[in-house]
């Protein structure tokens, strides 16, 4: 990704924002990555006190773009904006519609999730083979790591919402390859969000993939939290960053930065964590980033000895730990913006008892996505699913609210089938 930082006064329609100099909590935008297609977006950024903006030159125009090109891009954006406005008015005029008209850039939600599931399945096999090879040979093949990391970066950035959705949220699994791929995926997404270039993403992705590789040298039973509750067992488990470092160090062809990131990925900024030989001041920025995404996946899967959490609960816990000084608060808030409170494809339940699937986010309100209602309060399927944009329901009485996130598999709901005829909004 090619990017540059500019003053807010240079921001123009047609530019693609990829970073903001304000914490996520202080802005009305769900994510700090979006195309500027209306002056109102620029006005909101200024109202929030934003002074500097990072723009993605691969996905939008640059400051140096000629006036003629910018006017053409602006006209196209305005035309697309008009189409979107007309579509929103049509949606609000109809209380129940069976299908939404495809958008210019829309894609099948069902196909996106299904194809990404296949891609991720192939990646899991490759990661599993890599870890098995390390367990046998004791070293990592640098060429394999590089190739796999490049694949993770490419596929993750092309299918980010689907990859986030597929990171498991059900019972804890001792599968190291699942955890390694999930952390690698999330690290790449957060790294891209904060402006890492391709070389930095490659190093970060490799470190994320290998951060727990030392666990292959420990008894498999220690992968389960219930088997490391004694001081001796936990101390043994805490040796895994050093074991990971040894494996990476003994493997030729991996950058030195990967060693540094791997070694420090369990150090906390309040001086706790491990190993004791490292202090917060010595922790690389990429290790602080990796700690955030690693902790998120550990919370989802119960690897910290707590019951597995929902995505929303895990994000709340991350935020609290950031406030307490254990985690990098800036990375935490950016990560929350990246993942979203209610990720696309989430199955949610409303205070009305109805259930729906999140199909898109509202950039104007973090807690109010657009969902597709699929079941009534008695769990009967709607013949025609009902799209609802929560950001437009302020005057409803009562205002519907999301009260919980559910596991589609446990509820017997096949998300791809439900979304088969639907297009992104």
mmCIF file of C-alpha atoms in Angstrom:
data_model
loop_
_atom_site.group_PDB
_atom_site.id
_atom_site.type_symbol
_atom_site.label_atom_id
_atom_site.label_comp_id
_atom_site.label_asym_id
_atom_site.label_seq_id
_atom_site.Cartn_x
_atom_site.Cartn_y
_atom_site.Cartn_z
ATOM 1 C CA UNK A 1 0.000 0.000 0.000
ATOM 2 C CA UNK A 2 1.308 3.450 -0.975
ATOM 3 C CA UNK A 3 0.194 6.166 1.413
ATOM 4 C CA UNK A 4 0.993 9.668 2.582
ATOM 5 C CA UNK A 5 -0.058 11.964 5.411
ATOM 6 C CA UNK A 6 -1.651 15.305 4.564
ATOM 7 C CA UNK A 7 -3.226 18.218 6.472
ATOM 8 C CA UNK A 8 -7.001 18.017 6.797
ATOM 9 C CA UNK A 9 -7.346 21.140 4.619
ATOM 10 C CA UNK A 10 -5.933 19.201 1.653
ATOM 11 C CA UNK A 11 -8.454 16.383 1.973
ATOM 12 C CA UNK A 12 -10.722 16.228 -1.065
ATOM 13 C CA UNK A 13 -13.487 14.152 -2.586
ATOM 14 C CA UNK A 14 -11.972 11.124 -4.313
ATOM 15 C CA UNK A 15 -9.287 10.498 -1.701
ATOM 16 C CA UNK A 16 -9.253 7.266 0.309
ATOM 17 C CA UNK A 17 -8.691 7.758 4.041
ATOM 18 C CA UNK A 18 -6.570 5.041 5.699
ATOM 19 C CA UNK A 19 -5.637 6.756 8.964
ATOM 20 C CA UNK A 20 -6.736 9.587 11.264
ATOM 21 C CA UNK A 21 -4.809 11.389 13.999
ATOM 22 C CA UNK A 22 -7.654 10.991 16.483
ATOM 23 C CA UNK A 23 -8.603 7.948 18.613
ATOM 24 C CA UNK A 24 -11.405 5.844 17.204
ATOM 25 C CA UNK A 25 -13.656 6.676 20.181
ATOM 26 C CA UNK A 26 -13.441 10.410 19.376
ATOM 27 C CA UNK A 27 -14.826 10.171 15.843
ATOM 28 C CA UNK A 28 -18.244 9.193 14.445
ATOM 29 C CA UNK A 29 -16.712 6.835 11.896
ATOM 30 C CA UNK A 30 -16.873 3.074 12.314
ATOM 31 C CA UNK A 31 -13.520 2.672 10.613
ATOM 32 C CA UNK A 32 -10.746 5.045 9.800
ATOM 33 C CA UNK A 33 -10.586 3.710 6.230
ATOM 34 C CA UNK A 34 -13.116 4.934 3.690
ATOM 35 C CA UNK A 35 -13.519 6.758 0.395
ATOM 36 C CA UNK A 36 -14.339 10.454 0.594
ATOM 37 C CA UNK A 37 -17.335 10.885 -1.699
ATOM 38 C CA UNK A 38 -19.085 13.835 -0.066
ATOM 39 C CA UNK A 39 -18.088 17.157 1.484
ATOM 40 C CA UNK A 40 -20.070 16.199 4.588
ATOM 41 C CA UNK A 41 -17.477 13.552 5.468
ATOM 42 C CA UNK A 42 -14.709 16.155 5.382
ATOM 43 C CA UNK A 43 -16.790 18.510 7.520
ATOM 44 C CA UNK A 44 -17.339 15.780 10.140
ATOM 45 C CA UNK A 45 -13.621 15.070 10.303
ATOM 46 C CA UNK A 46 -12.891 18.740 10.903
ATOM 47 C CA UNK A 47 -15.600 18.937 13.573
ATOM 48 C CA UNK A 48 -13.881 16.054 15.418
ATOM 49 C CA UNK A 49 -10.666 18.059 15.621
ATOM 50 C CA UNK A 50 -8.789 15.999 13.038
ATOM 51 C CA UNK A 51 -5.649 17.806 11.871
ATOM 52 C CA UNK A 52 -3.874 15.199 9.757
ATOM 53 C CA UNK A 53 -5.103 12.392 7.511
ATOM 54 C CA UNK A 54 -3.320 9.413 5.975
ATOM 55 C CA UNK A 55 -4.545 8.653 2.456
ATOM 56 C CA UNK A 56 -4.162 5.446 0.436
ATOM 57 C CA UNK A 57 -2.822 6.408 -2.988
ATOM 58 C CA UNK A 58 -3.687 3.010 -4.472
ATOM 59 C CA UNK A 59 -7.391 3.352 -3.676
ATOM 60 C CA UNK A 60 -7.982 7.065 -4.193
ATOM 61 C CA UNK A 61 -6.570 10.231 -5.712
ATOM 62 C CA UNK A 62 -3.471 12.052 -4.485
ATOM 63 C CA UNK A 63 -2.985 15.718 -3.681
ATOM 64 C CA UNK A 64 -0.964 15.978 -6.889
ATOM 65 C CA UNK A 65 -3.812 14.632 -9.045
ATOM 66 C CA UNK A 66 -4.570 17.023 -11.883
ATOM 67 C CA UNK A 67 -7.600 19.263 -11.574
ATOM 68 C CA UNK A 68 -9.181 17.587 -14.569
ATOM 69 C CA UNK A 69 -8.757 14.087 -13.113
ATOM 70 C CA UNK A 70 -9.993 15.199 -9.714
ATOM 71 C CA UNK A 71 -13.074 16.823 -11.213
ATOM 72 C CA UNK A 72 -13.803 13.627 -13.127
ATOM 73 C CA UNK A 73 -13.336 11.536 -9.980
ATOM 74 C CA UNK A 74 -15.481 13.977 -8.016
ATOM 75 C CA UNK A 75 -18.241 13.820 -10.600
ATOM 76 C CA UNK A 76 -18.170 10.015 -10.521
ATOM 77 C CA UNK A 77 -18.248 9.991 -6.709
ATOM 78 C CA UNK A 78 -21.134 12.448 -6.661
ATOM 79 C CA UNK A 79 -23.050 10.342 -9.159
ATOM 80 C CA UNK A 80 -22.454 7.240 -7.027
ATOM 81 C CA UNK A 81 -23.487 9.223 -3.966
ATOM 82 C CA UNK A 82 -26.708 10.228 -5.671
ATOM 83 C CA UNK A 83 -27.418 6.598 -6.535
ATOM 84 C CA UNK A 84 -26.776 5.581 -2.926
ATOM 85 C CA UNK A 85 -29.060 8.345 -1.641
ATOM 86 C CA UNK A 86 -31.824 7.277 -3.988
ATOM 87 C CA UNK A 87 -31.408 3.661 -2.895
ATOM 88 C CA UNK A 88 -31.605 4.623 0.775
ATOM 89 C CA UNK A 89 -34.786 6.599 0.189
ATOM 90 C CA UNK A 90 -36.297 3.626 -1.618
ATOM 91 C CA UNK A 91 -35.339 1.300 1.227
ATOM 92 C CA UNK A 92 -36.865 3.593 3.844
ATOM 93 C CA UNK A 93 -40.063 3.906 1.815
ATOM 94 C CA UNK A 94 -40.576 0.156 1.723
ATOM 95 C CA UNK A 95 -40.997 -1.563 5.076
ATOM 96 C CA UNK A 96 -40.508 -5.060 3.738
ATOM 97 C CA UNK A 97 -38.587 -5.881 0.609
ATOM 98 C CA UNK A 98 -37.263 -9.233 -0.447
ATOM 99 C CA UNK A 99 -34.175 -8.125 -2.357
ATOM 100 C CA UNK A 100 -32.001 -5.036 -2.529
ATOM 101 C CA UNK A 101 -30.822 -3.816 -5.936
ATOM 102 C CA UNK A 102 -27.114 -4.577 -6.459
ATOM 103 C CA UNK A 103 -24.777 -1.666 -5.917
ATOM 104 C CA UNK A 104 -22.090 -0.681 -8.371
ATOM 105 C CA UNK A 105 -19.396 -2.135 -6.158
ATOM 106 C CA UNK A 106 -21.533 -4.662 -4.348
ATOM 107 C CA UNK A 107 -20.847 -8.361 -4.210
ATOM 108 C CA UNK A 108 -22.727 -11.396 -3.053
ATOM 109 C CA UNK A 109 -22.360 -11.727 0.701
ATOM 110 C CA UNK A 110 -23.007 -15.441 0.441
ATOM 111 C CA UNK A 111 -20.415 -16.046 -2.262
ATOM 112 C CA UNK A 112 -17.858 -13.869 -0.467
ATOM 113 C CA UNK A 113 -18.194 -15.825 2.772
ATOM 114 C CA UNK A 114 -18.274 -19.216 1.060
ATOM 115 C CA UNK A 115 -15.232 -18.574 -1.134
ATOM 116 C CA UNK A 116 -13.269 -17.076 1.769
ATOM 117 C CA UNK A 117 -14.103 -20.120 3.882
ATOM 118 C CA UNK A 118 -12.505 -22.303 1.187
ATOM 119 C CA UNK A 119 -9.463 -20.032 0.977
ATOM 120 C CA UNK A 120 -9.010 -20.080 4.736
ATOM 121 C CA UNK A 121 -9.405 -23.862 4.819
ATOM 122 C CA UNK A 122 -6.540 -24.241 2.360
ATOM 123 C CA UNK A 123 -4.429 -21.840 4.408
ATOM 124 C CA UNK A 124 -5.099 -23.817 7.582
ATOM 125 C CA UNK A 125 -3.779 -26.949 5.908
ATOM 126 C CA UNK A 126 -0.645 -25.101 4.834
ATOM 127 C CA UNK A 127 -0.068 -23.654 8.314
ATOM 128 C CA UNK A 128 -0.617 -27.101 9.814
ATOM 129 C CA UNK A 129 1.962 -28.594 7.445
ATOM 130 C CA UNK A 130 4.411 -25.834 8.352
ATOM 131 C CA UNK A 131 4.075 -26.464 12.088
ATOM 132 C CA UNK A 132 4.320 -30.229 11.628
ATOM 133 C CA UNK A 133 7.543 -29.726 9.705
ATOM 134 C CA UNK A 134 8.938 -27.588 12.537
ATOM 135 C CA UNK A 135 8.005 -30.241 15.101
ATOM 136 C CA UNK A 136 9.953 -32.788 13.063
ATOM 137 C CA UNK A 137 12.964 -30.798 11.877
ATOM 138 C CA UNK A 138 13.223 -28.182 14.608
ATOM 139 C CA UNK A 139 13.563 -25.313 12.134
ATOM 140 C CA UNK A 140 11.396 -23.198 9.856
ATOM 141 C CA UNK A 141 11.768 -23.087 6.091
ATOM 142 C CA UNK A 142 12.032 -19.346 5.459
ATOM 143 C CA UNK A 143 10.859 -19.645 1.854
ATOM 144 C CA UNK A 144 7.672 -21.390 2.975
ATOM 145 C CA UNK A 145 7.016 -18.731 5.619
ATOM 146 C CA UNK A 146 7.524 -15.939 3.094
ATOM 147 C CA UNK A 147 5.200 -17.530 0.550
ATOM 148 C CA UNK A 148 2.511 -18.239 3.136
ATOM 149 C CA UNK A 149 2.774 -14.755 4.633
ATOM 150 C CA UNK A 150 2.380 -13.160 1.213
ATOM 151 C CA UNK A 151 -0.702 -15.288 0.622
ATOM 152 C CA UNK A 152 -2.178 -14.301 3.992
ATOM 153 C CA UNK A 153 -1.580 -10.612 3.294
ATOM 154 C CA UNK A 154 -3.071 -10.740 -0.189
ATOM 155 C CA UNK A 155 -6.147 -12.791 0.681
ATOM 156 C CA UNK A 156 -6.817 -11.050 3.993
ATOM 157 C CA UNK A 157 -6.784 -7.578 2.486
ATOM 158 C CA UNK A 158 -9.040 -8.707 -0.360
ATOM 159 C CA UNK A 159 -11.605 -10.406 1.915
ATOM 160 C CA UNK A 160 -11.167 -8.721 5.284
ATOM 161 C CA UNK A 161 -14.767 -8.817 6.552
ATOM 162 C CA UNK A 162 -15.169 -12.491 5.703
ATOM 163 C CA UNK A 163 -11.836 -13.402 7.314
ATOM 164 C CA UNK A 164 -12.815 -11.560 10.497
ATOM 165 C CA UNK A 165 -16.130 -13.418 10.528
ATOM 166 C CA UNK A 166 -14.452 -16.799 10.113
ATOM 167 C CA UNK A 167 -12.162 -16.416 13.107
ATOM 168 C CA UNK A 168 -13.837 -18.910 15.363
ATOM 169 C CA UNK A 169 -15.874 -17.791 18.355
ATOM 170 C CA UNK A 170 -16.995 -21.181 19.665
ATOM 171 C CA UNK A 171 -15.344 -23.538 22.130
ATOM 172 C CA UNK A 172 -11.620 -23.452 22.768
ATOM 173 C CA UNK A 173 -9.560 -25.512 20.392
ATOM 174 C CA UNK A 174 -6.022 -26.710 21.053
ATOM 175 C CA UNK A 175 -5.225 -26.439 17.348
ATOM 176 C CA UNK A 176 -2.147 -24.249 17.131
ATOM 177 C CA UNK A 177 -2.541 -23.768 13.385
ATOM 178 C CA UNK A 178 -5.991 -22.183 13.905
ATOM 179 C CA UNK A 179 -4.605 -19.704 16.409
ATOM 180 C CA UNK A 180 -1.545 -18.929 14.290
ATOM 181 C CA UNK A 181 -3.597 -18.153 11.189
ATOM 182 C CA UNK A 182 -6.166 -16.102 13.118
ATOM 183 C CA UNK A 183 -3.489 -13.977 14.763
ATOM 184 C CA UNK A 184 -1.674 -13.602 11.443
ATOM 185 C CA UNK A 185 -4.868 -12.449 9.765
ATOM 186 C CA UNK A 186 -5.721 -9.911 12.461
ATOM 187 C CA UNK A 187 -2.152 -8.606 12.677
ATOM 188 C CA UNK A 188 -2.085 -7.938 8.937
ATOM 189 C CA UNK A 189 -5.395 -6.079 9.084
ATOM 190 C CA UNK A 190 -4.329 -3.907 12.004
ATOM 191 C CA UNK A 191 -0.885 -3.322 10.507
ATOM 192 C CA UNK A 192 -2.402 -2.138 7.248
ATOM 193 C CA UNK A 193 -4.820 0.107 9.161
ATOM 194 C CA UNK A 194 -2.032 1.957 10.980
ATOM 195 C CA UNK A 195 -0.045 2.438 7.783
ATOM 196 C CA UNK A 196 2.501 -0.386 7.559
ATOM 197 C CA UNK A 197 4.067 -0.658 4.112
ATOM 198 C CA UNK A 198 4.433 -3.953 2.254
ATOM 199 C CA UNK A 199 7.835 -4.777 3.762
ATOM 200 C CA UNK A 200 6.629 -4.056 7.296
ATOM 201 C CA UNK A 201 3.509 -6.159 6.738
ATOM 202 C CA UNK A 202 5.650 -9.052 5.519
ATOM 203 C CA UNK A 203 7.760 -8.974 8.702
ATOM 204 C CA UNK A 204 4.723 -8.537 10.950
ATOM 205 C CA UNK A 205 2.838 -11.336 9.204
ATOM 206 C CA UNK A 206 5.759 -13.744 9.507
ATOM 207 C CA UNK A 207 6.192 -12.929 13.205
ATOM 208 C CA UNK A 208 2.472 -13.374 13.852
ATOM 209 C CA UNK A 209 2.508 -16.712 12.073
ATOM 210 C CA UNK A 210 5.479 -17.930 14.139
ATOM 211 C CA UNK A 211 4.831 -16.204 17.477
ATOM 212 C CA UNK A 212 3.761 -19.434 19.206
ATOM 213 C CA UNK A 213 5.815 -21.892 17.166
ATOM 214 C CA UNK A 214 7.775 -22.754 20.335
ATOM 215 C CA UNK A 215 4.698 -24.550 21.639
ATOM 216 C CA UNK A 216 5.571 -27.484 19.372
ATOM 217 C CA UNK A 217 8.461 -28.199 21.788
ATOM 218 C CA UNK A 218 6.146 -28.397 24.810
ATOM 219 C CA UNK A 219 3.889 -31.288 25.882
ATOM 220 C CA UNK A 220 0.617 -30.991 23.905
ATOM 221 C CA UNK A 221 -1.384 -31.043 27.141
ATOM 222 C CA UNK A 222 -0.052 -27.577 28.021
ATOM 223 C CA UNK A 223 -1.981 -26.089 25.099
ATOM 224 C CA UNK A 224 -5.112 -26.405 27.226
ATOM 225 C CA UNK A 225 -5.477 -23.819 30.041
ATOM 226 C CA UNK A 226 -6.850 -26.441 32.435
ATOM 227 C CA UNK A 227 -3.500 -28.257 32.295
ATOM 228 C CA UNK A 228 -1.361 -25.263 33.243
ATOM 229 C CA UNK A 229 -2.977 -24.154 36.500
ATOM 230 C CA UNK A 230 -0.095 -25.177 38.777
ATOM 231 C CA UNK A 231 2.859 -22.764 39.132
ATOM 232 C CA UNK A 232 5.193 -25.352 37.649
ATOM 233 C CA UNK A 233 2.998 -26.026 34.611
ATOM 234 C CA UNK A 234 2.390 -22.337 33.962
ATOM 235 C CA UNK A 235 6.094 -21.552 34.260
ATOM 236 C CA UNK A 236 6.758 -24.287 31.716
ATOM 237 C CA UNK A 237 4.152 -22.776 29.398
ATOM 238 C CA UNK A 238 5.695 -19.309 29.828
ATOM 239 C CA UNK A 239 8.884 -20.597 28.250
ATOM 240 C CA UNK A 240 7.252 -20.717 24.825
ATOM 241 C CA UNK A 241 8.285 -17.193 23.658
ATOM 242 C CA UNK A 242 11.914 -18.130 24.309
ATOM 243 C CA UNK A 243 11.415 -21.458 22.531
ATOM 244 C CA UNK A 244 9.817 -19.630 19.593
ATOM 245 C CA UNK A 245 12.789 -17.258 19.514
ATOM 246 C CA UNK A 246 15.225 -20.190 19.466
ATOM 247 C CA UNK A 247 13.433 -21.826 16.540
ATOM 248 C CA UNK A 248 13.340 -18.589 14.542
ATOM 249 C CA UNK A 249 16.984 -17.840 15.373
ATOM 250 C CA UNK A 250 18.087 -21.332 14.307
ATOM 251 C CA UNK A 251 16.206 -21.000 11.014
ATOM 252 C CA UNK A 252 18.190 -19.250 8.287
ATOM 253 C CA UNK A 253 16.652 -16.618 6.042
ATOM 254 C CA UNK A 254 14.242 -14.932 8.474
ATOM 255 C CA UNK A 255 14.708 -11.200 9.222
ATOM 256 C CA UNK A 256 16.122 -10.252 12.629
ATOM 257 C CA UNK A 257 13.001 -8.157 13.278
ATOM 258 C CA UNK A 258 10.931 -11.348 13.352
ATOM 259 C CA UNK A 259 13.050 -12.579 16.267
ATOM 260 C CA UNK A 260 12.536 -9.354 18.209
ATOM 261 C CA UNK A 261 8.764 -9.339 17.686
ATOM 262 C CA UNK A 262 8.355 -12.997 18.622
ATOM 263 C CA UNK A 263 10.470 -12.731 21.771
ATOM 264 C CA UNK A 264 8.485 -9.803 23.217
ATOM 265 C CA UNK A 265 4.923 -10.694 22.239
ATOM 266 C CA UNK A 266 3.864 -11.547 25.825
ATOM 267 C CA UNK A 267 5.379 -8.474 27.502
ATOM 268 C CA UNK A 268 2.739 -6.072 28.858
ATOM 269 C CA UNK A 269 3.219 -2.324 29.041
ATOM 270 C CA UNK A 270 2.625 -2.149 32.806
ATOM 271 C CA UNK A 271 5.711 -4.267 33.430
ATOM 272 C CA UNK A 272 3.897 -7.574 33.836
ATOM 273 C CA UNK A 273 3.846 -10.400 31.356
ATOM 274 C CA UNK A 274 6.856 -12.446 30.374
ATOM 275 C CA UNK A 275 9.748 -13.032 29.927
ATOM 276 C CA UNK A 276 11.021 -11.048 32.930
ATOM 277 C CA UNK A 277 14.230 -10.172 31.108
ATOM 278 C CA UNK A 278 12.391 -7.709 28.861
ATOM 279 C CA UNK A 279 11.022 -4.326 29.925
ATOM 280 C CA UNK A 280 8.160 -2.384 28.284
ATOM 281 C CA UNK A 281 10.628 0.209 26.986
ATOM 282 C CA UNK A 282 12.384 -2.429 24.895
ATOM 283 C CA UNK A 283 9.241 -3.857 23.283
ATOM 284 C CA UNK A 284 9.046 -3.147 19.521
ATOM 285 C CA UNK A 285 5.927 -1.457 18.197
ATOM 286 C CA UNK A 286 5.037 -4.581 16.206
ATOM 287 C CA UNK A 287 5.167 -6.678 19.395
ATOM 288 C CA UNK A 288 2.715 -4.286 21.071
ATOM 289 C CA UNK A 289 0.429 -4.646 18.071
ATOM 290 C CA UNK A 290 0.812 -8.420 18.089
ATOM 291 C CA UNK A 291 -0.033 -8.541 21.811
ATOM 292 C CA UNK A 292 -3.405 -6.892 21.117
ATOM 293 C CA UNK A 293 -4.519 -9.284 18.370
ATOM 294 C CA UNK A 294 -3.059 -12.326 20.144
ATOM 295 C CA UNK A 295 -4.954 -11.428 23.299
ATOM 296 C CA UNK A 296 -8.181 -10.979 21.311
ATOM 297 C CA UNK A 297 -8.001 -14.479 19.860
ATOM 298 C CA UNK A 298 -7.052 -15.904 23.261
ATOM 299 C CA UNK A 299 -10.141 -14.283 24.797
ATOM 300 C CA UNK A 300 -12.383 -15.617 22.032
ATOM 301 C CA UNK A 301 -11.142 -19.156 22.531
ATOM 302 C CA UNK A 302 -10.646 -19.302 26.289
ATOM 303 C CA UNK A 303 -6.873 -19.642 26.140
ATOM 304 C CA UNK A 304 -6.416 -17.341 29.143
ATOM 305 C CA UNK A 305 -8.306 -19.629 31.493
ATOM 306 C CA UNK A 306 -11.497 -17.573 31.221
ATOM 307 C CA UNK A 307 -14.667 -18.861 29.542
ATOM 308 C CA UNK A 308 -14.647 -18.198 25.775
ATOM 309 C CA UNK A 309 -15.985 -14.700 25.114
ATOM 310 C CA UNK A 310 -18.118 -13.254 22.354
ATOM 311 C CA UNK A 311 -16.427 -10.780 20.063
ATOM 312 C CA UNK A 312 -18.081 -7.857 21.827
ATOM 313 C CA UNK A 313 -17.017 -9.114 25.269
ATOM 314 C CA UNK A 314 -13.460 -9.641 24.058
ATOM 315 C CA UNK A 315 -13.285 -6.115 22.644
ATOM 316 C CA UNK A 316 -14.607 -4.698 25.909
ATOM 317 C CA UNK A 317 -11.937 -6.609 27.839
ATOM 318 C CA UNK A 318 -9.216 -5.369 25.489
ATOM 319 C CA UNK A 319 -10.403 -1.803 25.986
ATOM 320 C CA UNK A 320 -10.332 -2.195 29.770
ATOM 321 C CA UNK A 321 -6.812 -3.632 29.656
ATOM 322 C CA UNK A 322 -5.740 -0.752 27.468
ATOM 323 C CA UNK A 323 -7.171 1.693 29.990
ATOM 324 C CA UNK A 324 -5.285 -0.133 32.755
ATOM 325 C CA UNK A 325 -2.005 0.305 30.897
ATOM 326 C CA UNK A 326 -1.391 -3.336 30.013
ATOM 327 C CA UNK A 327 -2.004 -2.950 26.278
ATOM 328 C CA UNK A 328 -1.267 -0.159 23.831
ATOM 329 C CA UNK A 329 -4.478 1.881 24.023
ATOM 330 C CA UNK A 330 -4.063 3.385 20.574
ATOM 331 C CA UNK A 331 -3.718 -0.029 18.968
ATOM 332 C CA UNK A 332 -6.706 -1.295 20.965
ATOM 333 C CA UNK A 333 -9.009 1.482 19.774
ATOM 334 C CA UNK A 334 -7.813 1.089 16.195
ATOM 335 C CA UNK A 335 -8.340 -2.654 16.407
ATOM 336 C CA UNK A 336 -11.898 -2.177 17.688
ATOM 337 C CA UNK A 337 -12.557 0.091 14.728
ATOM 338 C CA UNK A 338 -11.048 -2.511 12.401
ATOM 339 C CA UNK A 339 -13.040 -5.476 13.668
ATOM 340 C CA UNK A 340 -16.242 -3.578 14.426
ATOM 341 C CA UNK A 341 -18.525 -4.061 17.402
ATOM 342 C CA UNK A 342 -20.810 -6.217 15.274
ATOM 343 C CA UNK A 343 -18.758 -7.666 12.380
ATOM 344 C CA UNK A 344 -20.406 -8.394 9.063
ATOM 345 C CA UNK A 345 -21.956 -11.894 9.010
ATOM 346 C CA UNK A 346 -22.614 -11.790 12.774
ATOM 347 C CA UNK A 347 -25.884 -13.361 13.920
ATOM 348 C CA UNK A 348 -27.515 -10.992 16.408
ATOM 349 C CA UNK A 349 -30.635 -10.966 18.568
ATOM 350 C CA UNK A 350 -32.690 -7.829 19.204
ATOM 351 C CA UNK A 351 -34.569 -6.698 22.294
ATOM 352 C CA UNK A 352 -37.715 -7.598 20.327
ATOM 353 C CA UNK A 353 -36.614 -11.245 20.236
ATOM 354 C CA UNK A 354 -36.074 -11.085 16.483
ATOM 355 C CA UNK A 355 -32.842 -12.300 14.949
ATOM 356 C CA UNK A 356 -30.844 -11.050 12.020
ATOM 357 C CA UNK A 357 -27.506 -11.097 10.230
ATOM 358 C CA UNK A 358 -25.257 -8.049 10.037
ATOM 359 C CA UNK A 359 -24.798 -7.120 6.375
ATOM 360 C CA UNK A 360 -22.992 -3.780 6.590
ATOM 361 C CA UNK A 361 -21.748 -1.129 8.989
ATOM 362 C CA UNK A 362 -22.923 2.417 9.472
ATOM 363 C CA UNK A 363 -19.977 4.799 9.443
ATOM 364 C CA UNK A 364 -21.999 7.297 11.458
ATOM 365 C CA UNK A 365 -22.724 5.083 14.458
ATOM 366 C CA UNK A 366 -20.534 2.308 15.814
ATOM 367 C CA UNK A 367 -23.386 0.475 17.517
ATOM 368 C CA UNK A 368 -25.915 0.698 14.698
ATOM 369 C CA UNK A 369 -25.138 -1.576 11.730
ATOM 370 C CA UNK A 370 -27.497 -2.622 8.970
ATOM 371 C CA UNK A 371 -28.940 -6.083 9.529
ATOM 372 C CA UNK A 372 -31.173 -8.501 7.685
ATOM 373 C CA UNK A 373 -33.953 -9.729 9.979
ATOM 374 C CA UNK A 374 -34.476 -13.430 9.306
ATOM 375 C CA UNK A 375 -36.511 -14.698 12.293
ATOM 376 C CA UNK A 376 -39.346 -13.336 14.404
ATOM 377 C CA UNK A 377 -39.466 -13.535 18.202
ATOM 378 C CA UNK A 378 -40.847 -17.091 18.075
ATOM 379 C CA UNK A 379 -37.885 -18.214 15.896
ATOM 380 C CA UNK A 380 -40.058 -18.526 12.801
ATOM 381 C CA UNK A 381 -38.276 -17.549 9.604
ATOM 382 C CA UNK A 382 -39.552 -14.511 7.745
ATOM 383 C CA UNK A 383 -40.666 -15.427 4.246
ATOM 384 C CA UNK A 384 -39.137 -12.180 3.028
ATOM 385 C CA UNK A 385 -36.139 -11.121 5.164
ATOM 386 C CA UNK A 386 -36.344 -7.521 6.370
ATOM 387 C CA UNK A 387 -33.359 -5.169 5.968
ATOM 388 C CA UNK A 388 -33.033 -2.630 8.783
ATOM 389 C CA UNK A 389 -30.586 0.253 8.991
ATOM 390 C CA UNK A 390 -30.303 0.981 12.706
ATOM 391 C CA UNK A 391 -28.828 4.425 12.116
ATOM 392 C CA UNK A 392 -32.181 5.578 10.680
ATOM 393 C CA UNK A 393 -34.384 4.313 13.531
ATOM 394 C CA UNK A 394 -33.891 7.115 16.062
ATOM 395 C CA UNK A 395 -37.587 8.037 16.025
ATOM 396 C CA UNK A 396 -38.916 4.490 16.348
ATOM 397 C CA UNK A 397 -40.842 3.621 19.491
ATOM 398 C CA UNK A 398 -39.384 1.579 20.980
ATOM 399 C CA UNK A 399 -35.991 1.788 19.288
ATOM 400 C CA UNK A 400 -34.781 -1.752 18.431
ATOM 401 C CA UNK A 401 -31.480 -2.681 20.063
ATOM 402 C CA UNK A 402 -29.006 -5.511 19.604
ATOM 403 C CA UNK A 403 -28.775 -7.382 22.892
ATOM 404 C CA UNK A 404 -26.531 -10.339 22.050
ATOM 405 C CA UNK A 405 -24.368 -11.974 19.406
ATOM 406 C CA UNK A 406 -25.123 -15.627 18.683
ATOM 407 C CA UNK A 407 -23.218 -18.538 17.183
ATOM 408 C CA UNK A 408 -24.935 -19.397 13.856
ATOM 409 C CA UNK A 409 -23.861 -23.054 13.993
ATOM 410 C CA UNK A 410 -25.323 -23.550 17.468
ATOM 411 C CA UNK A 411 -28.543 -21.893 16.354
ATOM 412 C CA UNK A 412 -28.788 -24.062 13.238
ATOM 413 C CA UNK A 413 -28.494 -21.129 10.835
ATOM 414 C CA UNK A 414 -26.432 -21.448 7.661
ATOM 415 C CA UNK A 415 -25.384 -17.882 6.952
ATOM 416 C CA UNK A 416 -24.345 -18.481 3.329
ATOM 417 C CA UNK A 417 -27.736 -19.976 2.472
ATOM 418 C CA UNK A 418 -29.633 -17.155 4.142
ATOM 419 C CA UNK A 419 -27.616 -14.539 2.274
ATOM 420 C CA UNK A 420 -27.622 -16.378 -1.050
ATOM 421 C CA UNK A 421 -29.691 -13.746 -2.859
ATOM 422 C CA UNK A 422 -28.411 -10.673 -1.093
ATOM 423 C CA UNK A 423 -25.907 -8.076 -2.168
ATOM 424 C CA UNK A 424 -23.785 -5.801 0.014
ATOM 425 C CA UNK A 425 -25.422 -2.494 0.794
#
